[in-house]
Coordinates of N, CA and C in Angstrom, one line a residue:
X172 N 91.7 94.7 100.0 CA 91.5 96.1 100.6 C 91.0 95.9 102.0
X173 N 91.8 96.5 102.9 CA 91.2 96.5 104.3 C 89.7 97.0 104.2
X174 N 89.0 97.0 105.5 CA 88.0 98.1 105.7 C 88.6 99.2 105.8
X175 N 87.4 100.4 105.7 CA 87.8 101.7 106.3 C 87.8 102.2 108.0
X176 N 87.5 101.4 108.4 CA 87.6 101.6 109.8 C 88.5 101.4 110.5
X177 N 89.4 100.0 110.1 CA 91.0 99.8 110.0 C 91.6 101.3 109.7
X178 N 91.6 101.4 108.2 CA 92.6 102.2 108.1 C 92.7 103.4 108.9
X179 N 91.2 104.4 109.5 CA 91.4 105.5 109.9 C 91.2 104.9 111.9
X180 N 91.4 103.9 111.9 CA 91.8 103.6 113.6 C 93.7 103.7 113.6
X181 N 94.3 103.4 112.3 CA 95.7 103.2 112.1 C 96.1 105.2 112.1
X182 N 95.3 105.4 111.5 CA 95.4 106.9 111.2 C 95.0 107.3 112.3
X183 N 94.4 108.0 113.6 CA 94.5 107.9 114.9 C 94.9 107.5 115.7
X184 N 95.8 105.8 115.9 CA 96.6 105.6 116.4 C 97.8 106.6 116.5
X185 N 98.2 106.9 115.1 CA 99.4 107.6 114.3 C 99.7 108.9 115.1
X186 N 98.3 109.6 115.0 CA 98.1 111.3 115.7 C 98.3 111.2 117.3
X187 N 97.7 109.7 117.9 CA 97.9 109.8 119.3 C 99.5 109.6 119.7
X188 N 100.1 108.7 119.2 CA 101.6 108.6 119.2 C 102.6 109.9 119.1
X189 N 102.3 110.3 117.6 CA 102.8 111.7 117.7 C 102.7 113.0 118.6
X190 N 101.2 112.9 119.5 CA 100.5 113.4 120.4 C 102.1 113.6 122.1
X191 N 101.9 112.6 122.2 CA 102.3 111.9 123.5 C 103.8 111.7 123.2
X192 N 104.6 111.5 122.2 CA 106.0 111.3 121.9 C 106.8 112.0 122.6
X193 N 106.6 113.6 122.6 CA 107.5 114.5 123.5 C 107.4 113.6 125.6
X194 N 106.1 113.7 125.6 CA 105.7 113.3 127.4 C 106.4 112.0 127.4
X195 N 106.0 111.0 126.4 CA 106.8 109.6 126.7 C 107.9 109.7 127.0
X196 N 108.6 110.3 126.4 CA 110.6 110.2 125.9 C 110.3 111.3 127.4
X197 N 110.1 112.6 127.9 CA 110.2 113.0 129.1 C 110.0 112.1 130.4
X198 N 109.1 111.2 130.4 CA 108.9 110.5 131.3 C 109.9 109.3 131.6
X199 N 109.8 108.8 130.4 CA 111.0 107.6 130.3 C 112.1 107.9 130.7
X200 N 112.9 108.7 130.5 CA 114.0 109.9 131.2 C 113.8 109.9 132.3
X201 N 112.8 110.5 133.1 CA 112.6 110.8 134.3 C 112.5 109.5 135.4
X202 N 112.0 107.8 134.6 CA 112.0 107.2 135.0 C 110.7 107.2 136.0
X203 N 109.7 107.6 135.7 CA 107.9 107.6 136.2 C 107.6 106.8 135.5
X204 N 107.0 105.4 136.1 CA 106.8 104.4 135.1 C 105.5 104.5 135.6
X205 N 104.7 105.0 136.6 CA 103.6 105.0 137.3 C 103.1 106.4 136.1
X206 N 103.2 106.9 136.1 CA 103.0 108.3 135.0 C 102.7 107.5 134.0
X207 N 103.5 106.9 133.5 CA 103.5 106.7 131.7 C 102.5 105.3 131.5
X208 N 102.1 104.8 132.8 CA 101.0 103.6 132.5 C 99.8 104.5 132.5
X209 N 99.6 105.7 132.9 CA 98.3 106.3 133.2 C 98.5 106.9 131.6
X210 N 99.3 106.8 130.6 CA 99.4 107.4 129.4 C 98.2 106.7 128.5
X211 N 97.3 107.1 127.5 CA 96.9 106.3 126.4 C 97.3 105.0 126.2
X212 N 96.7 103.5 126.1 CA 96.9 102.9 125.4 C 98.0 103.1 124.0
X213 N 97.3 103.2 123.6 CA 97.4 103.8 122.2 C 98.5 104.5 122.0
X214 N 99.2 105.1 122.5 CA 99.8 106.0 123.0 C 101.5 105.7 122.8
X215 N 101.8 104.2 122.5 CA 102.3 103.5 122.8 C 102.8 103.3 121.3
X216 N 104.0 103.4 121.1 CA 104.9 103.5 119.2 C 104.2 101.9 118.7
X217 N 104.6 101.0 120.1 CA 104.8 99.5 119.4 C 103.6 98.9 119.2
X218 N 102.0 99.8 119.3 CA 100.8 99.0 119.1 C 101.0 99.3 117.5
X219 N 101.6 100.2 117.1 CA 101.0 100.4 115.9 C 101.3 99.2 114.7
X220 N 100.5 99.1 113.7 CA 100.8 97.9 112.9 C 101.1 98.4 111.3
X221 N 102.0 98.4 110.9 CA 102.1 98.6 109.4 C 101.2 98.1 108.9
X222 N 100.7 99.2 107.5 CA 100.4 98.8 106.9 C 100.3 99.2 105.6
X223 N 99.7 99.2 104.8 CA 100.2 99.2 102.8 C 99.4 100.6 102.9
X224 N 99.9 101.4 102.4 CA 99.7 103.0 102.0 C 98.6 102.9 101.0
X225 N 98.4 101.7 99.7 CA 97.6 102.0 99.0 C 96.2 101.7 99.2
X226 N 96.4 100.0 100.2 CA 94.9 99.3 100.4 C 94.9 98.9 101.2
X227 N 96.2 98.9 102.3 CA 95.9 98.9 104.1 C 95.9 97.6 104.1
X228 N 96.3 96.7 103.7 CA 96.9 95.4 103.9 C 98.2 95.2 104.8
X229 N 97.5 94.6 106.3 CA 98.5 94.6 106.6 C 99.6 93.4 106.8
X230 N 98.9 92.4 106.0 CA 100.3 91.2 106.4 C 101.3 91.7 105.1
X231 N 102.2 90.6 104.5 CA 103.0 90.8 103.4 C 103.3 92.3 103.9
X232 N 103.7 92.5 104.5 CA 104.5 94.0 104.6 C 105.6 94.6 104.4
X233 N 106.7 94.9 103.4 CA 107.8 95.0 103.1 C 108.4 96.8 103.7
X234 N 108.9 97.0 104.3 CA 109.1 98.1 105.2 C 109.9 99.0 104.3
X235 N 110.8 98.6 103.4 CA 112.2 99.1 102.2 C 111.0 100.1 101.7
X236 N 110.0 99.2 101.2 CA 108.8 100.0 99.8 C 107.9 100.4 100.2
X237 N 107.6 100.3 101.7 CA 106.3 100.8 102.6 C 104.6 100.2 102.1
X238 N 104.5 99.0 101.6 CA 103.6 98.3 100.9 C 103.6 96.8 101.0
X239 N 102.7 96.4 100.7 CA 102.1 94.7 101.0 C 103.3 94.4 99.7
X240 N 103.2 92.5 100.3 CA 103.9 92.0 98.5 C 103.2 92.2 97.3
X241 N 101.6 92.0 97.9 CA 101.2 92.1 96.1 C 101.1 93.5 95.6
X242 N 101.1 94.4 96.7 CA 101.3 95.5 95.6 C 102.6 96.0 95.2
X243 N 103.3 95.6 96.0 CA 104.9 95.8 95.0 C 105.2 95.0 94.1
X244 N 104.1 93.9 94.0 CA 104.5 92.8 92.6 C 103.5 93.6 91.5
X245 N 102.9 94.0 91.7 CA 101.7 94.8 90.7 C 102.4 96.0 89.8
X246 N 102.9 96.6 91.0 CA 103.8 98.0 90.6 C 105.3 97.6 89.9
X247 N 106.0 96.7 90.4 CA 107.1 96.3 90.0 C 107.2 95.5 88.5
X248 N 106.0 95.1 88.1 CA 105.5 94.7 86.7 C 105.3 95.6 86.0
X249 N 104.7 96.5 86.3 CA 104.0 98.2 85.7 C 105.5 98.7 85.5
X250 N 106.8 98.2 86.6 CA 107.7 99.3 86.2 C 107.3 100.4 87.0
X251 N 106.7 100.9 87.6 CA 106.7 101.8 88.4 C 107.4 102.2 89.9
X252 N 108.4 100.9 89.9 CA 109.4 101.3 91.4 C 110.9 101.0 90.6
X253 N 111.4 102.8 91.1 CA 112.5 102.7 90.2 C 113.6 102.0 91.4
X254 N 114.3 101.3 89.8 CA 115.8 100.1 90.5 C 115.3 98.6 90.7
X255 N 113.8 98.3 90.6 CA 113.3 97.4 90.6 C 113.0 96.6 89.5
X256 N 113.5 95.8 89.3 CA 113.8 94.5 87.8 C 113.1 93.5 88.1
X257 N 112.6 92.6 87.1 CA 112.2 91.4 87.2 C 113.7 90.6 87.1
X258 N 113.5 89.3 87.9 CA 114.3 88.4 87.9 C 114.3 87.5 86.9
X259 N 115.4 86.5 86.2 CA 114.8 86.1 85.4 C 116.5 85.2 85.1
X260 N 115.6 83.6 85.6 CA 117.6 82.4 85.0 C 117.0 81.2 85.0

């Protein structure tokens, strides 16, 4: 389980991105690269880091299932991700 301070700095990153998306893609167009450094940090799609929707783990990241590996091996035991089988030869 991450901290909580992780997860709602990820959750703010999120709002600033969405914030600034229309001005970026305007600016980028416009080709003001002097403009878009004076933009947020943060501000920026590629700071942002995946992570696991249930407990904010963010290595093991599988992007298909939007979650770490062990929680898709937890869930996928439970049966709870449909189309997903155990393997087994």
């Amino acid at each position: 389980m991450a901290k909580k301070s992780k997860i709602e700095k990820l959750k703010r990153q999120q709002r600033t991105v969405e914030k600034y998306a229309a001005l970026r893609q305007k600016l980028k167009e416009e080709g003001d690269y002097q403009a878009l450094a004076k933009l947020p940090r943060d501000a920026s799609p590629t700071r942002l880091q995946n992570r696991d929707e249930t407990d904010g783990r963010p290595r093991g990241y599988m992007r298909k299932f939007g979650m770490s590996r062990i929680t898709f091996r937890q869930l996928a035991h439970e049966g709870k991700i449909p189309g997903v089988i155990k393997a087994s030869w």
